[in-house]
mmCIF file of C-alpha atoms in Angstrom:
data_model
loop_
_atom_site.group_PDB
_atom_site.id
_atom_site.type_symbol
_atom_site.label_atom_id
_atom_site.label_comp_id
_atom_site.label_asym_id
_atom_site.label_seq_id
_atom_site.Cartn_x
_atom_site.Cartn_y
_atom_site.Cartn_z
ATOM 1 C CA UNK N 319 -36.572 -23.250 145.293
ATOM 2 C CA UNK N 320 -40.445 -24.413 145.848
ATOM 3 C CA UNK N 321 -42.742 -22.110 145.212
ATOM 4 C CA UNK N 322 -40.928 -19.362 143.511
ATOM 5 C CA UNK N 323 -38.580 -20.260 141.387
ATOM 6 C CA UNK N 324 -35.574 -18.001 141.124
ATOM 7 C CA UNK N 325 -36.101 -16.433 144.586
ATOM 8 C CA UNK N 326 -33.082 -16.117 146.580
ATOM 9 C CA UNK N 327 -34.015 -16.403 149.958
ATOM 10 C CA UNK N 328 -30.435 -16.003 151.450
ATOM 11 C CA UNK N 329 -29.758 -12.834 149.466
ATOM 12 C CA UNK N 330 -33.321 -11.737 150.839
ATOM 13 C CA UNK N 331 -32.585 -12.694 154.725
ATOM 14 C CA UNK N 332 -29.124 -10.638 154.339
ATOM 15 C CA UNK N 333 -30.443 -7.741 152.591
ATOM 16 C CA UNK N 334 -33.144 -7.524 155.863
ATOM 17 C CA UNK N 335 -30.960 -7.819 158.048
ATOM 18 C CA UNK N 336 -28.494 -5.373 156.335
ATOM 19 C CA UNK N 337 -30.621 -2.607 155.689
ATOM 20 C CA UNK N 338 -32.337 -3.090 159.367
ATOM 21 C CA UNK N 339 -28.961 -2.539 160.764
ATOM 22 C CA UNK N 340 -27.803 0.667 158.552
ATOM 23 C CA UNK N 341 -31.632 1.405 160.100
ATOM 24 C CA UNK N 342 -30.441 1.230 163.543
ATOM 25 C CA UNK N 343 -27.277 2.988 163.935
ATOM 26 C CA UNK N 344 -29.621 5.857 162.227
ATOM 27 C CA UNK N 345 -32.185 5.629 165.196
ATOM 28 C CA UNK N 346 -32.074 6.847 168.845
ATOM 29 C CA UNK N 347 -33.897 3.376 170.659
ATOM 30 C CA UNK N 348 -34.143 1.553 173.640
ATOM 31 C CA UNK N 349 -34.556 -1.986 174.483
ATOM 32 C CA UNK N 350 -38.188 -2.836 174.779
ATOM 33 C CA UNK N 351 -38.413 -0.428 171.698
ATOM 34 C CA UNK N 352 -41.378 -1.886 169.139
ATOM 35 C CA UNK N 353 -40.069 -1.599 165.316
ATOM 36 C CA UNK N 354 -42.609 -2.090 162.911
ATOM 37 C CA UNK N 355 -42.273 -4.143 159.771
ATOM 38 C CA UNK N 356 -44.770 -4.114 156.773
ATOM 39 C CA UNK N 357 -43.848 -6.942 154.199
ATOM 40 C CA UNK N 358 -45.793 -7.514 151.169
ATOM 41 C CA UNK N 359 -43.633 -10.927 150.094
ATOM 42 C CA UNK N 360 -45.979 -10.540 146.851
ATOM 43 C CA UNK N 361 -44.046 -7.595 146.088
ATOM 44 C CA UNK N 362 -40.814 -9.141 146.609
ATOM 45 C CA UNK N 363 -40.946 -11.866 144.258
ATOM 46 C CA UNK N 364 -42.386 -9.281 141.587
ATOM 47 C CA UNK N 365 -46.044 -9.429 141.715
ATOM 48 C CA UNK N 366 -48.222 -6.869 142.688
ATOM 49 C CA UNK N 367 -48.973 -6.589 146.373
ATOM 50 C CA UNK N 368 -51.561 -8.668 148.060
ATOM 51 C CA UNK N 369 -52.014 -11.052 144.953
ATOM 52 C CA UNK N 370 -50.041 -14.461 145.774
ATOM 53 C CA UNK N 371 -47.721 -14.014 148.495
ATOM 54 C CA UNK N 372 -44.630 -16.211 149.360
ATOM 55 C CA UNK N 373 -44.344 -18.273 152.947
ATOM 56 C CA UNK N 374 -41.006 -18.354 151.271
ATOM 57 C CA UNK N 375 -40.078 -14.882 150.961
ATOM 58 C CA UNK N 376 -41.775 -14.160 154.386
ATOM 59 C CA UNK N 377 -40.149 -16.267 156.193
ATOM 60 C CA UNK N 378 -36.352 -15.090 155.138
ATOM 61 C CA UNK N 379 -37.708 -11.096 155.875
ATOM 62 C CA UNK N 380 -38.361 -12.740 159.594
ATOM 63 C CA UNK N 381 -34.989 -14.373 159.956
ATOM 64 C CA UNK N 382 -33.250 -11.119 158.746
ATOM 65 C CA UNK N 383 -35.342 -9.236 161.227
ATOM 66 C CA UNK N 384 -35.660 -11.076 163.844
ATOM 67 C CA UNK N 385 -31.419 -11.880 163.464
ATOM 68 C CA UNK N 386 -30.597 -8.057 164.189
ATOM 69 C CA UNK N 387 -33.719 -7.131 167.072
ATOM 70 C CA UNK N 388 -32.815 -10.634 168.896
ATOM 71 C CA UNK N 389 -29.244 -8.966 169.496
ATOM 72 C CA UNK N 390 -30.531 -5.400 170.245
ATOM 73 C CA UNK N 391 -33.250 -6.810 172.785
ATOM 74 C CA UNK N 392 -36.037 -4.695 170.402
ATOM 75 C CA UNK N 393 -39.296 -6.109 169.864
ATOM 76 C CA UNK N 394 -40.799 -7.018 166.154
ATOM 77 C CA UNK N 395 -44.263 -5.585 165.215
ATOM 78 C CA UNK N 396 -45.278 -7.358 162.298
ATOM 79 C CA UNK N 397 -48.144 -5.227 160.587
ATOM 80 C CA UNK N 398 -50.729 -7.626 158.742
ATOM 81 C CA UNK N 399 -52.576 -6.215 155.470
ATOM 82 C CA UNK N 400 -55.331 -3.861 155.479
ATOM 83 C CA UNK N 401 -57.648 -7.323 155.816
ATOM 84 C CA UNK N 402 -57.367 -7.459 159.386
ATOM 85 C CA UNK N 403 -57.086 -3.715 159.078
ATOM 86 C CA UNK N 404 -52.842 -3.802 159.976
ATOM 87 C CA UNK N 405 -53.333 -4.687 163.426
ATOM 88 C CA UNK N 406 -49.699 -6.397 164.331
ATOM 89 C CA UNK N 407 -48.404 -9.193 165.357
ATOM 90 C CA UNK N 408 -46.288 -9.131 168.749
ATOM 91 C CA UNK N 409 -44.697 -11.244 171.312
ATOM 92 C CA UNK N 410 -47.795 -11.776 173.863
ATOM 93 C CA UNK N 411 -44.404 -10.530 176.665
ATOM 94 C CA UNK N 412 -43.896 -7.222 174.427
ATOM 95 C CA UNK N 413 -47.697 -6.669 174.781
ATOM 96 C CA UNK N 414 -48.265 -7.069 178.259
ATOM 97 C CA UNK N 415 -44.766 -4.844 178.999
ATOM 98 C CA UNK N 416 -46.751 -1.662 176.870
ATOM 99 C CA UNK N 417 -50.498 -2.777 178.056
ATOM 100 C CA UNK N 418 -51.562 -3.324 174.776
ATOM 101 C CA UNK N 419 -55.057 -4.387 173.629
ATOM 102 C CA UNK N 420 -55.144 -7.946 172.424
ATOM 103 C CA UNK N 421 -57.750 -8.271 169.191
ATOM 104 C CA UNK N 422 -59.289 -11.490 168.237
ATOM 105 C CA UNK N 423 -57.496 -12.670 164.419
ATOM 106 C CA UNK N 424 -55.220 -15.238 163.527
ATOM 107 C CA UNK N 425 -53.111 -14.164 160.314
ATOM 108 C CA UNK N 426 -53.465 -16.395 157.283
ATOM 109 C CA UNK N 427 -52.322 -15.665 153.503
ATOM 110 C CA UNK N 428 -54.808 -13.977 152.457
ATOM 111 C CA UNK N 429 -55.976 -12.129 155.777
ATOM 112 C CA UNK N 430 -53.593 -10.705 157.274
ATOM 113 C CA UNK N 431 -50.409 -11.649 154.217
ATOM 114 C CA UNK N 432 -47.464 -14.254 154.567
ATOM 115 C CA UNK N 433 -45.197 -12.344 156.638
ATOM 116 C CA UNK N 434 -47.908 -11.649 159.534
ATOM 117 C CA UNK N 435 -48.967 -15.228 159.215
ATOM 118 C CA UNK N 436 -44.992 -16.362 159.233
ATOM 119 C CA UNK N 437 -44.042 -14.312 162.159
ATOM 120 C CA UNK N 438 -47.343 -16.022 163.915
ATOM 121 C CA UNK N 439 -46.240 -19.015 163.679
ATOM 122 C CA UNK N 440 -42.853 -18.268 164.419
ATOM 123 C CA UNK N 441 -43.322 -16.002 168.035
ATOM 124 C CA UNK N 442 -43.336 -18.039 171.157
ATOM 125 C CA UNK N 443 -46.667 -16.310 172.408
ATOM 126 C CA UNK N 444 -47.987 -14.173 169.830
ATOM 127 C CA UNK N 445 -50.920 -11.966 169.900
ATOM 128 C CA UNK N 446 -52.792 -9.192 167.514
ATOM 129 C CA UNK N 447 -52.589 -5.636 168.684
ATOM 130 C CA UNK N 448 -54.297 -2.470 167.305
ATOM 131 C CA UNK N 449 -51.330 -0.272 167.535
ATOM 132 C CA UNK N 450 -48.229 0.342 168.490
ATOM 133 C CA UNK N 451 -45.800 3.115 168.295
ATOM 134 C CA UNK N 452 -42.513 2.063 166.952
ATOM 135 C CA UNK N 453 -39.324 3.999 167.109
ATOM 136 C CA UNK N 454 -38.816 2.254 163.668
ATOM 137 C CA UNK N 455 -39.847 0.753 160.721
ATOM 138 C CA UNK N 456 -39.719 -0.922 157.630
ATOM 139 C CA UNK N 457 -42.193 -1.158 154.697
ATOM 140 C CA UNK N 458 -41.656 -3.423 151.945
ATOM 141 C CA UNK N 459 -43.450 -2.939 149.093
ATOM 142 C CA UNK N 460 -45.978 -0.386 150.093
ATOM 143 C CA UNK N 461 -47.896 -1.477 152.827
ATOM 144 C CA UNK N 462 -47.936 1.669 154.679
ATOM 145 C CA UNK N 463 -46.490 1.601 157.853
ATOM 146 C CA UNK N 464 -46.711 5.300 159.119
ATOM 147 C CA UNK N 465 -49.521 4.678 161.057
ATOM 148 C CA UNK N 466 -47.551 2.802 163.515
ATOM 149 C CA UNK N 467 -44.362 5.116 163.883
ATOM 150 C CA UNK N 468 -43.991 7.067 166.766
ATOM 151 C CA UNK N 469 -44.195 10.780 165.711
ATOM 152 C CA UNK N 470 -41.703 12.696 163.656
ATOM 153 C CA UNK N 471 -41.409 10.211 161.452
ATOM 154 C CA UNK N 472 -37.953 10.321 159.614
ATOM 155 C CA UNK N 473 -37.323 9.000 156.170
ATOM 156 C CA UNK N 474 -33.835 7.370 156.155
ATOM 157 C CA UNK N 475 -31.542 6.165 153.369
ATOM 158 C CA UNK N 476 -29.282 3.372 153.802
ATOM 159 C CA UNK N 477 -27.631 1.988 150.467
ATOM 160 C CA UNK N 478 -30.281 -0.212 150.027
ATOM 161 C CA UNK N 479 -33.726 0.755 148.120
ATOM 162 C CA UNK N 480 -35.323 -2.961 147.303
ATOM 163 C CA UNK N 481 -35.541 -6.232 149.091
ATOM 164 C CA UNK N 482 -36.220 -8.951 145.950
ATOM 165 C CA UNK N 483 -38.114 -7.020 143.318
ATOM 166 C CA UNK N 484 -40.560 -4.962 146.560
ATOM 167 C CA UNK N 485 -39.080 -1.012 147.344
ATOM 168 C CA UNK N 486 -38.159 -0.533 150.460
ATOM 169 C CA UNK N 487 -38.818 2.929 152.793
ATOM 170 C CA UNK N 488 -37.121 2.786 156.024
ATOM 171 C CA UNK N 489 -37.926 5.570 158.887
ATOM 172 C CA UNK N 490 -36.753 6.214 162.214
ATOM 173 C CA UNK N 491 -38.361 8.518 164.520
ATOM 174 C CA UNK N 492 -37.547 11.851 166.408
ATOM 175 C CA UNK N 493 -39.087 13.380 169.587
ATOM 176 C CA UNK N 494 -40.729 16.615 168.354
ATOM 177 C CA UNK N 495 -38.849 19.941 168.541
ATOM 178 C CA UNK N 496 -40.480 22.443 170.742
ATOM 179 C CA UNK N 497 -39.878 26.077 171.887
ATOM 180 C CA UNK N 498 -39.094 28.127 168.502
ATOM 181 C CA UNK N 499 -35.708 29.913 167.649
ATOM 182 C CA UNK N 500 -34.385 30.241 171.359
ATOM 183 C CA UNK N 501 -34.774 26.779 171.885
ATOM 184 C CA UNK N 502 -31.626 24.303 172.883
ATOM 185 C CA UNK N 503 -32.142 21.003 171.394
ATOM 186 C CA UNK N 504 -30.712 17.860 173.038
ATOM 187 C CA UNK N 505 -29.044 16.022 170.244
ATOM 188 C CA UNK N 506 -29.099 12.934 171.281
ATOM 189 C CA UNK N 507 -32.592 13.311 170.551
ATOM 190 C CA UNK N 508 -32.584 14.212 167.077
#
């Protein structure tokens, strides 16, 4: 298995791509929609977060990811480590459609973490961006993706609470309820 012996990098790409699904039918989105992945592939093989990282590991979260938001039409925001201070990775296309800021970094292991630099590599035209605000996320082992959620952020529950060894929180977002106890609440919205 290379680099990480008794990794199972099938049983990681399906348990992405599973949980981002369950994620999904839980979310109100549109196409064009960013959702924002944090992935600390240290976690997932059992280490502690930012110590060795796994191209490995990495690269099966981005097939599982990029498997289910290739079919929606939603764009991947890939949220680097706090290195590069968790600006995100995105399609240079997704950027320009939102009129984004580009920043000047190029992900590598150990600034910016194996999944950024994986889903680098991977994108046709990808850039760094400051910020984005996702209608969804997922955060792998702690890396603390709130700050890229649209606002209410919405802790979901799927069936599935790890990816490898790494916990996994997944959120979805709501507009904000306004108006008080008289208000009529659209809930498509919710």
């Amino acid at each position: 298995m290379g680099e990480n012996a008794g990794l199972h990098i099938g049983e990681i790409r399906q348990q992405v791509s599973e949980a981002l699904r369950r994620l999904l039918e839980q979310t109100a989105w549109r196409k064009g929609d960013f959702v924002v992945i944090g992935c600390s592939s240290s976690e997932i093989i059992g280490q502690q977060i930012g110590s060795v990282g796994s191209l490995e590991a990495a690269q099966a979260v981005y097939d599982g990811v990029m498997e289910v938001l290739g079919e929606k039409g939603l764009y991947l925001a890939a949220q680097c480590c706090e290195h590069l201070n968790r600006a995100l990775v995105v399609e240079r296309e997704a950027a320009d459609y939102w009129r984004l800021d580009e920043v000047n970094a190029v992900p590598q292991m150990h600034a910016g973490g194996s999944f950024g630099t994986v889903t680098y590599q991977n994108m046709n035209s990808p850039v760094l961006v400051e910020e984005v605000r996702a209608v969804a996320g997922m955060d792998i082992g702690g890396t603390l993706i709130g700050m890229h959620l649209r606002p209410v952020a919405v802790p979901v529950r799927v069936g599935i609470d790890h990816i490898g060894e790494a916990i996994l929180i997944l959120a979805r977002s709501r507009a904000r309820f306004v108006g008080g106890e008289r208000a009529v609440y659209n809930d498509a919205l919710k």
